[in-house]
Amino acid sequence: EIVRTNGPTAFVGYEKDQTDATVIGVVVDGVPVESVAEGETAEIVLDRTPFYGEQGGQVGDTGEVTNGSTIFVVESARIPLAGLIVHGGRVASGSLTVGDSVHASIDHLRRERIRRNHTATHLLHWALRLVLGEHVRQSGSHVAPDRLRFDFTHFEATTREQLDKVERLVNTKIMESHPVRAYETSLASARESGVTALFGEKYGEIVRVLEIGNFSKELCGGTHVGRTTEIGLLKILSESSVGANARRIEAVTSFDALDLYRKLESDDRAAAAALKVQPGDVSDRVAALLTRARELEAGAGRARDALSGSAVAELLEAASDVGYRLLVASVEPMRPQALRALWDVLRARGVDAAVLATADADSGKALLLAAGVESAVAAGFDAGKTLAAMAPLVGGRGGGKPQMAQGGGEDAAGIEGALDAARGLLGVS
């Protein structure tokens, strides 16, 4: 009814961020009304507006419609019918009545961020076709102030190398400061000149072409920057699948890209401080730690094997009776805690005394342990004296109490000699 009575809304937002206008319609809960008062939510229609109505993937503008002390906060702008732009929002103060003369102004800074992101989608489209192939076509998009989403046809996931190349191409075109020009022409002329159109989109006889430099030319009704340098910078956040042969890229530009880099830099500094390295050395330090973690896990695995039933069974078979049950043996590399745990297992399985030697799973150095229960000590076993005899043969020293002694040395090659010394001291053949 509003369109039939007053004609289509005149959109002046390509050229202006604000304009004087007349209220030609007020709607509350889908019902036309004459006026709306403070605190009420409504949709209003103006005869002319700078507010871009959401379409083509670009979100609608926000801002204010004012009349003296009256302020209508515009929270959305949409196009429910061709030619009709509806402003949704609330009356913050005063009241609005059909016929009022008002001043409409968009949130300029928000629009600038949207414009940068929208032009960036065109650069992405161009770069993706260049890197992945001419089969790539835009299949959807969402252009908001804080980020952009670009959907495209492609038959497989993109590699990190391909995404890096796309990002580099886009940023090169941004920095080269190419002019961005929009103009209207006939659909037939646009097609003849090779303009890219969106598949499945319906176009009228007169279309709007968005041209970037001499390398990108697409049909587009959105708002855009004047030169590519206004975009500042583009950073790809992610690439994912959204269906069969359909991929999605999410990215940020301008101040949002700068904020992202600042956060990454802050995170890098925090990680560097925690790792006690320079920020540029974080990845090398992490790689070294991962290698060390794998080595430790391998050592832990060997210790678990040494404590396994079959390994313990083999050790038990090697025990000798010298008036008490004694085991003198070398075991697979493990850490000191695992060596102690092994003695606990052997003691629980009936071994009265044990002299064990191994290479430290962390450092490769020799580890020695001698331990015995009270009855073994009473029968003559002395862990401290045994270890004191063994330690020099592995380039170290050690000793302890008759019931428990631990030590080690730098030379793991001397382990067998150390065990032979223990056998001789304890009377084991």
Short mmCIF file of C-alpha atoms in Angstrom, two decimals:
data_model
loop_
_atom_site.label_atom_id
_atom_site.label_comp_id
_atom_site.label_asym_id
_atom_site.label_seq_id
_atom_site.Cartn_x
_atom_site.Cartn_y
_atom_site.Cartn_z
CA GLU A 1 0.00 0.00 0.00
CA ILE A 2 2.80 2.42 0.92
CA VAL A 3 4.64 1.70 -2.34
CA ARG A 4 1.42 2.07 -4.39
CA THR A 5 0.59 5.39 -2.72
CA ASN A 6 4.01 6.99 -2.53
CA GLY A 7 6.15 5.12 -5.03
CA PRO A 8 9.46 3.35 -4.29
CA THR A 9 11.89 4.60 -1.65
CA ALA A 10 14.59 6.80 -3.17
CA PHE A 11 17.92 5.35 -2.02
CA VAL A 12 20.63 8.03 -1.82
CA GLY A 13 23.09 5.97 0.21
CA TYR A 14 25.59 5.49 -2.58
CA GLU A 15 26.36 9.20 -2.50
CA LYS A 16 25.25 10.36 0.95
CA ASP A 17 25.40 9.25 4.59
CA GLN A 18 22.50 11.52 5.57
CA THR A 19 19.51 13.27 4.02
CA ASP A 20 16.34 15.15 4.84
CA ALA A 21 13.24 13.04 4.30
CA THR A 22 9.53 12.66 5.02
CA VAL A 23 7.91 9.86 7.01
CA ILE A 24 5.46 8.17 4.63
CA GLY A 25 4.60 5.13 6.73
CA VAL A 26 4.70 3.80 10.29
CA VAL A 27 4.05 0.13 11.07
CA VAL A 28 3.70 -1.47 14.50
CA ASP A 29 3.45 -5.27 14.71
CA GLY A 30 2.61 -5.44 11.02
CA VAL A 31 -0.24 -2.91 11.28
CA PRO A 32 0.00 0.59 9.73
CA VAL A 33 -0.48 3.38 12.30
CA GLU A 34 -0.38 7.17 12.20
CA SER A 35 2.23 7.72 14.89
CA VAL A 36 4.53 6.05 17.36
CA ALA A 37 5.55 7.38 20.79
CA GLU A 38 8.61 7.27 23.01
CA GLY A 39 9.62 3.78 24.11
CA GLU A 40 7.73 2.01 21.31
CA THR A 41 9.28 -0.15 18.64
CA ALA A 42 8.16 0.25 15.06
CA GLU A 43 9.13 0.15 11.42
CA ILE A 44 9.10 3.41 9.51
CA VAL A 45 9.25 4.17 5.83
CA LEU A 46 10.78 7.35 4.40
CA ASP A 47 10.36 8.83 0.94
CA ARG A 48 14.17 8.90 0.61
CA THR A 49 16.89 7.31 2.69
CA PRO A 50 20.66 6.81 2.99
CA PHE A 51 20.07 3.49 4.79
CA TYR A 52 21.13 0.46 2.77
CA GLY A 53 18.52 -2.29 3.13
CA GLU A 54 19.94 -5.73 3.74
CA GLN A 55 20.41 -7.56 0.45
CA GLY A 56 23.04 -9.30 -1.65
CA GLY A 57 24.72 -10.60 1.50
CA GLN A 58 25.35 -7.11 2.89
CA VAL A 59 23.74 -6.29 6.23
CA GLY A 60 21.51 -3.24 6.52
CA ASP A 61 22.68 0.08 7.93
CA THR A 62 21.95 1.38 11.41
CA GLY A 63 21.74 4.97 12.62
CA GLU A 64 19.14 7.58 13.57
CA VAL A 65 16.09 9.35 12.22
CA THR A 66 15.56 12.66 14.05
CA ASN A 67 13.10 15.53 14.19
CA GLY A 68 13.99 18.19 16.74
CA SER A 69 14.02 16.40 20.10
CA THR A 70 12.62 13.23 18.55
CA ILE A 71 15.13 10.41 18.07
CA PHE A 72 14.24 7.15 16.33
CA VAL A 73 17.13 4.68 16.69
CA VAL A 74 17.37 2.58 13.53
CA GLU A 75 18.53 -0.92 14.42
CA SER A 76 17.92 -2.58 11.05
CA ALA A 77 17.14 -1.74 7.45
CA ARG A 78 15.51 -4.28 5.16
CA ILE A 79 13.75 -4.56 1.82
CA PRO A 80 10.55 -6.62 2.23
CA LEU A 81 9.36 -5.62 -1.25
CA ALA A 82 11.25 -4.41 -4.29
CA GLY A 83 11.67 -0.67 -4.01
CA LEU A 84 10.67 -0.46 -0.34
CA ILE A 85 13.27 0.15 2.38
CA VAL A 86 11.95 -0.32 5.91
CA HIS A 87 13.74 1.05 8.98
CA GLY A 88 13.24 -1.03 12.12
CA GLY A 89 13.95 0.38 15.55
CA ARG A 90 12.59 2.22 18.57
CA VAL A 91 11.65 5.74 19.58
CA ALA A 92 14.28 6.84 22.09
CA SER A 93 12.60 10.21 22.67
CA GLY A 94 9.63 12.21 21.35
CA SER A 95 7.28 10.75 18.76
CA LEU A 96 7.01 10.24 15.01
CA THR A 97 3.94 10.79 12.87
CA VAL A 98 3.27 10.08 9.22
CA GLY A 99 4.05 13.27 7.31
CA ASP A 100 6.82 14.46 9.68
CA SER A 101 9.89 16.02 8.15
CA VAL A 102 12.95 14.23 9.51
CA HIS A 103 16.69 13.95 9.11
CA ALA A 104 18.03 10.43 8.45
CA SER A 105 21.69 9.63 9.11
CA ILE A 106 23.50 6.31 9.09
CA ASP A 107 26.26 5.15 11.43
CA HIS A 108 29.09 6.33 9.19
CA LEU A 109 31.93 4.37 10.81
CA ARG A 110 29.91 1.15 10.73
CA ARG A 111 29.12 1.68 7.03
CA GLU A 112 32.83 2.23 6.33
CA ARG A 113 33.70 -1.12 7.86
CA ILE A 114 30.94 -2.81 5.85
CA ARG A 115 32.16 -1.18 2.63
CA ARG A 116 35.70 -2.41 3.20
CA ASN A 117 34.50 -5.95 3.82
CA HIS A 118 32.22 -5.93 0.78
CA THR A 119 34.91 -4.82 -1.63
CA ALA A 120 37.20 -7.42 -0.04
CA THR A 121 34.77 -10.20 -1.06
CA HIS A 122 35.22 -9.16 -4.67
CA LEU A 123 39.00 -9.29 -4.30
CA LEU A 124 38.68 -12.74 -2.70
CA HIS A 125 36.55 -13.94 -5.61
CA TRP A 126 39.17 -12.74 -8.09
CA ALA A 127 42.07 -14.29 -6.15
CA LEU A 128 40.32 -17.63 -5.61
CA ARG A 129 39.63 -17.99 -9.33
CA LEU A 130 43.27 -17.19 -10.04
CA VAL A 131 44.65 -19.69 -7.51
CA LEU A 132 42.07 -22.51 -7.64
CA GLY A 133 40.75 -22.19 -11.19
CA GLU A 134 38.07 -20.59 -13.34
CA HIS A 135 35.47 -23.07 -12.07
CA VAL A 136 35.27 -21.12 -8.79
CA ARG A 137 32.04 -19.13 -8.47
CA GLN A 138 30.57 -17.19 -5.60
CA SER A 139 27.66 -19.09 -4.09
CA GLY A 140 26.84 -16.77 -1.21
CA SER A 141 28.23 -14.18 1.17
CA HIS A 142 27.61 -12.31 4.37
CA VAL A 143 29.11 -8.85 4.75
CA ALA A 144 28.99 -7.41 8.26
CA PRO A 145 30.96 -4.65 10.00
CA ASP A 146 33.23 -6.99 11.93
CA ARG A 147 33.88 -9.75 9.41
CA LEU A 148 33.01 -11.21 6.03
CA ARG A 149 31.97 -14.64 4.90
CA PHE A 150 32.47 -15.79 1.33
CA ASP A 151 31.00 -19.04 -0.03
CA PHE A 152 32.28 -20.47 -3.30
CA THR A 153 32.13 -23.57 -5.46
CA HIS A 154 35.14 -25.86 -5.26
CA PHE A 155 35.54 -29.64 -5.18
CA GLU A 156 38.08 -30.05 -2.35
CA ALA A 157 39.49 -28.35 0.72
CA THR A 158 42.03 -25.64 0.01
CA THR A 159 45.57 -26.13 1.27
CA ARG A 160 47.35 -23.76 3.63
CA GLU A 161 49.67 -22.86 0.76
CA GLN A 162 46.71 -21.96 -1.49
CA LEU A 163 45.08 -19.84 1.21
CA ASP A 164 48.35 -18.03 1.86
CA LYS A 165 48.63 -17.29 -1.87
CA VAL A 166 45.04 -16.01 -2.01
CA GLU A 167 45.64 -13.79 1.01
CA ARG A 168 48.86 -12.46 -0.46
CA LEU A 169 47.21 -11.67 -3.82
CA VAL A 170 44.33 -9.82 -2.15
CA ASN A 171 46.66 -7.74 0.02
CA THR A 172 48.85 -6.96 -2.98
CA LYS A 173 45.83 -5.52 -4.81
CA ILE A 174 44.83 -3.59 -1.70
CA MET A 175 48.26 -1.98 -1.42
CA GLU A 176 48.45 -1.22 -5.14
CA SER A 177 45.58 1.24 -4.56
CA HIS A 178 43.33 0.33 -7.48
CA PRO A 179 40.29 2.52 -8.17
CA VAL A 180 36.88 1.01 -7.39
CA ARG A 181 34.13 2.23 -9.72
CA ALA A 182 30.40 1.50 -9.76
CA TYR A 183 28.16 2.31 -12.71
CA GLU A 184 24.83 1.30 -14.22
CA THR A 185 24.41 -0.28 -17.60
CA SER A 186 22.08 -2.66 -19.41
CA LEU A 187 22.21 -6.33 -18.50
CA ALA A 188 22.98 -7.21 -22.11
CA SER A 189 25.94 -4.80 -22.25
CA ALA A 190 27.25 -6.07 -18.93
CA ARG A 191 27.19 -9.66 -20.15
CA GLU A 192 28.86 -8.72 -23.41
CA SER A 193 31.71 -7.05 -21.51
CA GLY A 194 32.35 -10.18 -19.44
CA VAL A 195 30.89 -9.03 -16.15
CA THR A 196 30.54 -11.83 -13.58
CA ALA A 197 26.99 -12.43 -12.38
CA LEU A 198 25.85 -14.53 -9.42
CA PHE A 199 24.35 -17.85 -10.43
CA GLY A 200 20.62 -18.03 -9.74
CA GLU A 201 20.31 -14.30 -9.05
CA LYS A 202 17.53 -12.38 -10.81
CA TYR A 203 18.54 -9.13 -12.49
CA GLY A 204 16.53 -6.34 -14.11
CA GLU A 205 17.27 -4.75 -17.45
CA ILE A 206 19.44 -2.09 -15.79
CA VAL A 207 22.18 -3.43 -13.54
CA ARG A 208 24.92 -2.00 -11.36
CA VAL A 209 28.49 -3.05 -12.14
CA LEU A 210 31.32 -2.92 -9.61
CA GLU A 211 34.71 -2.64 -11.30
CA ILE A 212 38.06 -2.86 -9.47
CA GLY A 213 41.05 -1.73 -11.48
CA ASN A 214 41.16 -3.69 -14.71
CA PHE A 215 40.95 -7.16 -13.18
CA SER A 216 37.56 -7.53 -11.45
CA LYS A 217 34.14 -6.73 -12.83
CA GLU A 218 30.95 -8.05 -11.19
CA LEU A 219 27.29 -7.20 -10.88
CA CYS A 220 26.70 -5.83 -7.38
CA GLY A 221 24.26 -3.48 -5.68
CA GLY A 222 26.26 -3.09 -2.46
CA THR A 223 28.28 -0.21 -1.07
CA HIS A 224 32.03 -0.14 -1.68
CA VAL A 225 35.24 1.77 -1.06
CA GLY A 226 36.62 4.29 -3.55
CA ARG A 227 40.10 2.75 -3.72
CA THR A 228 41.37 -0.61 -2.57
CA THR A 229 43.80 0.95 -0.07
CA GLU A 230 40.80 1.92 2.08
CA ILE A 231 40.45 -1.78 2.96
CA GLY A 232 43.80 -1.59 4.72
CA LEU A 233 44.47 -5.29 5.16
CA LEU A 234 42.74 -8.65 4.83
CA LYS A 235 43.35 -11.67 7.04
CA ILE A 236 41.71 -15.04 6.38
CA LEU A 237 40.38 -16.60 9.59
CA SER A 238 39.21 -19.98 8.34
CA GLU A 239 38.24 -22.15 5.37
CA SER A 240 35.67 -24.93 5.72
CA SER A 241 33.12 -27.09 3.93
CA VAL A 242 29.47 -26.02 3.76
CA GLY A 243 28.19 -28.82 1.54
CA ALA A 244 29.01 -30.84 -1.53
CA ASN A 245 31.49 -28.91 -3.69
CA ALA A 246 30.92 -25.79 -1.55
CA ARG A 247 33.54 -24.08 0.61
CA ARG A 248 33.46 -21.08 2.94
CA ILE A 249 36.09 -18.52 3.82
CA GLU A 250 35.74 -16.19 6.80
CA ALA A 251 38.00 -13.16 7.02
CA VAL A 252 38.49 -9.75 8.60
CA THR A 253 39.79 -6.49 7.22
CA SER A 254 40.94 -3.06 8.32
CA PHE A 255 40.81 -2.41 12.08
CA ASP A 256 39.51 -5.90 12.82
CA ALA A 257 42.49 -7.43 11.01
CA LEU A 258 44.80 -5.09 12.94
CA ASP A 259 43.14 -6.10 16.23
CA LEU A 260 43.65 -9.76 15.30
CA TYR A 261 47.36 -9.22 14.64
CA ARG A 262 47.69 -7.33 17.93
CA LYS A 263 46.07 -10.23 19.77
CA LEU A 264 48.33 -12.74 18.03
CA GLU A 265 51.34 -10.60 18.93
CA SER A 266 50.18 -10.37 22.55
CA ASP A 267 49.65 -14.14 22.69
CA ASP A 268 53.09 -14.69 21.17
CA ARG A 269 54.72 -12.43 23.78
CA ALA A 270 52.87 -14.24 26.59
CA ALA A 271 53.92 -17.64 25.22
CA ALA A 272 57.52 -16.44 24.83
CA ALA A 273 57.58 -15.23 28.44
CA ALA A 274 56.20 -18.56 29.68
CA LEU A 275 58.76 -20.48 27.63
CA LYS A 276 61.57 -18.04 28.54
CA VAL A 277 62.52 -17.34 24.90
CA GLN A 278 62.31 -14.41 22.51
CA PRO A 279 58.91 -13.96 20.75
CA GLY A 280 60.37 -15.02 17.42
CA ASP A 281 61.64 -18.28 18.90
CA VAL A 282 58.34 -19.60 20.28
CA SER A 283 57.70 -22.10 17.46
CA ASP A 284 61.25 -23.53 17.72
CA ARG A 285 60.89 -23.88 21.48
CA VAL A 286 57.50 -25.55 21.16
CA ALA A 287 58.89 -27.96 18.57
CA ALA A 288 61.76 -28.83 20.92
CA LEU A 289 59.32 -29.39 23.79
CA LEU A 290 57.14 -31.63 21.64
CA THR A 291 60.18 -33.68 20.67
CA ARG A 292 61.13 -33.94 24.34
CA ALA A 293 57.57 -34.93 25.25
CA ARG A 294 57.67 -37.72 22.66
CA GLU A 295 60.99 -38.91 24.05
CA LEU A 296 59.59 -38.90 27.58
CA GLU A 297 56.52 -40.79 26.43
CA ALA A 298 58.76 -43.35 24.78
CA GLY A 299 60.73 -43.63 28.03
CA ALA A 300 57.51 -44.01 29.99
CA GLY A 301 56.45 -46.72 27.57
CA ARG A 302 59.69 -48.57 28.15
CA ALA A 303 59.17 -48.25 31.91
CA ARG A 304 55.66 -49.65 31.57
CA ASP A 305 57.07 -52.53 29.56
CA ALA A 306 59.69 -53.13 32.26
CA LEU A 307 56.92 -53.29 34.83
CA SER A 308 54.72 -55.53 32.71
CA GLY A 309 53.87 -59.02 33.81
CA SER A 310 56.09 -60.76 31.28
CA ALA A 311 59.11 -58.56 32.06
CA VAL A 312 58.72 -59.08 35.79
CA ALA A 313 58.31 -62.83 35.25
CA GLU A 314 61.65 -62.93 33.40
CA LEU A 315 63.37 -61.07 36.23
CA LEU A 316 61.86 -63.38 38.84
CA GLU A 317 63.28 -66.38 36.99
CA ALA A 318 66.76 -64.79 37.16
CA ALA A 319 66.69 -64.48 40.96
CA SER A 320 69.17 -66.60 42.99
CA ASP A 321 68.95 -68.19 46.42
CA VAL A 322 71.88 -67.04 48.56
CA GLY A 323 70.20 -67.61 51.89
CA TYR A 324 67.60 -65.14 50.74
CA ARG A 325 66.08 -64.53 47.32
CA LEU A 326 68.40 -62.11 45.46
CA LEU A 327 68.13 -60.56 41.99
CA VAL A 328 71.06 -58.81 40.27
CA ALA A 329 70.07 -57.58 36.81
CA SER A 330 70.05 -54.81 34.22
CA VAL A 331 66.69 -53.56 32.94
CA GLU A 332 65.38 -51.49 30.04
CA PRO A 333 66.01 -47.70 30.21
CA MET A 334 63.66 -45.92 32.60
CA ARG A 335 63.51 -43.00 34.99
CA PRO A 336 64.54 -43.20 38.69
CA GLN A 337 60.92 -43.28 39.89
CA ALA A 338 60.19 -46.26 37.63
CA LEU A 339 63.23 -48.09 38.95
CA ARG A 340 61.94 -47.65 42.51
CA ALA A 341 58.50 -48.83 41.37
CA LEU A 342 60.08 -51.93 39.83
CA TRP A 343 61.69 -52.81 43.17
CA ASP A 344 58.28 -52.45 44.86
CA VAL A 345 56.80 -54.91 42.35
CA LEU A 346 59.66 -57.40 42.76
CA ARG A 347 59.45 -57.22 46.57
CA ALA A 348 55.71 -57.88 46.41
CA ARG A 349 56.46 -60.96 44.25
CA GLY A 350 58.83 -62.50 46.79
CA VAL A 351 62.26 -61.04 45.97
CA ASP A 352 64.11 -60.32 49.25
CA ALA A 353 66.86 -58.15 47.78
CA ALA A 354 67.60 -56.66 44.36
CA VAL A 355 70.47 -54.89 42.68
CA LEU A 356 69.19 -53.15 39.54
CA ALA A 357 70.98 -51.06 36.93
CA THR A 358 69.68 -49.17 33.88
CA ALA A 359 70.20 -46.13 31.69
CA ASP A 360 68.16 -43.07 32.61
CA ALA A 361 65.38 -42.71 29.98
CA ASP A 362 65.83 -38.94 30.11
CA SER A 363 69.59 -38.39 30.22
CA GLY A 364 71.08 -41.75 29.21
CA LYS A 365 73.25 -41.76 32.35
CA ALA A 366 73.65 -44.89 34.50
CA LEU A 367 71.12 -45.45 37.29
CA LEU A 368 71.80 -47.89 40.14
CA LEU A 369 69.52 -49.21 42.87
CA ALA A 370 70.11 -51.70 45.65
CA ALA A 371 67.38 -52.60 48.11
CA GLY A 372 66.49 -55.37 50.51
CA VAL A 373 63.92 -56.37 53.09
CA GLU A 374 64.88 -56.68 56.78
CA SER A 375 65.39 -60.44 56.64
CA ALA A 376 67.87 -60.04 53.75
CA VAL A 377 69.79 -57.37 55.65
CA ALA A 378 69.87 -59.63 58.69
CA ALA A 379 71.35 -62.35 56.47
CA GLY A 380 74.18 -60.05 55.33
CA PHE A 381 72.80 -57.93 52.48
CA ASP A 382 73.95 -54.28 52.64
CA ALA A 383 72.52 -51.99 49.93
CA GLY A 384 74.81 -49.08 50.81
CA LYS A 385 78.05 -51.09 50.60
CA THR A 386 76.88 -52.75 47.39
CA LEU A 387 76.18 -49.44 45.69
CA ALA A 388 79.48 -47.99 46.90
CA ALA A 389 81.27 -50.85 45.13
CA MET A 390 79.30 -50.38 41.91
CA ALA A 391 79.22 -46.60 41.48
CA PRO A 392 82.89 -46.00 40.54
CA LEU A 393 82.50 -48.41 37.63
CA VAL A 394 79.87 -46.12 36.01
CA GLY A 395 81.85 -42.96 36.70
CA GLY A 396 79.87 -41.92 39.74
CA ARG A 397 79.35 -42.46 43.36
CA GLY A 398 76.62 -43.66 45.61
CA GLY A 399 75.73 -45.22 48.89
CA GLY A 400 73.00 -45.36 51.43
CA LYS A 401 71.48 -47.43 54.16
CA PRO A 402 71.65 -51.23 54.30
CA GLN A 403 67.99 -51.49 53.21
CA MET A 404 67.99 -48.91 50.35
CA ALA A 405 70.60 -47.13 48.28
CA GLN A 406 70.50 -45.29 44.96
CA GLY A 407 73.12 -43.66 42.82
CA GLY A 408 74.47 -43.44 39.33
CA GLY A 409 77.15 -42.12 37.06
CA GLU A 410 77.94 -40.57 33.70
CA ASP A 411 79.08 -43.83 32.04
CA ALA A 412 76.19 -46.17 31.22
CA ALA A 413 78.67 -48.39 29.35
CA GLY A 414 80.00 -49.50 32.74
CA ILE A 415 76.71 -50.99 33.91
CA GLU A 416 77.64 -54.63 33.29
CA GLY A 417 80.97 -54.18 35.11
CA ALA A 418 79.12 -52.62 38.04
CA LEU A 419 76.71 -55.56 38.18
CA ASP A 420 79.64 -58.01 38.10
CA ALA A 421 81.14 -56.18 41.09
CA ALA A 422 77.84 -56.55 42.94
CA ARG A 423 77.68 -60.25 42.12
CA GLY A 424 81.18 -60.76 43.42
CA LEU A 425 80.42 -58.86 46.63
CA LEU A 426 77.18 -60.75 47.23
CA GLY A 427 78.43 -64.19 46.25
CA VAL A 428 76.29 -64.63 43.14
CA SER A 429 77.81 -66.73 40.37
#
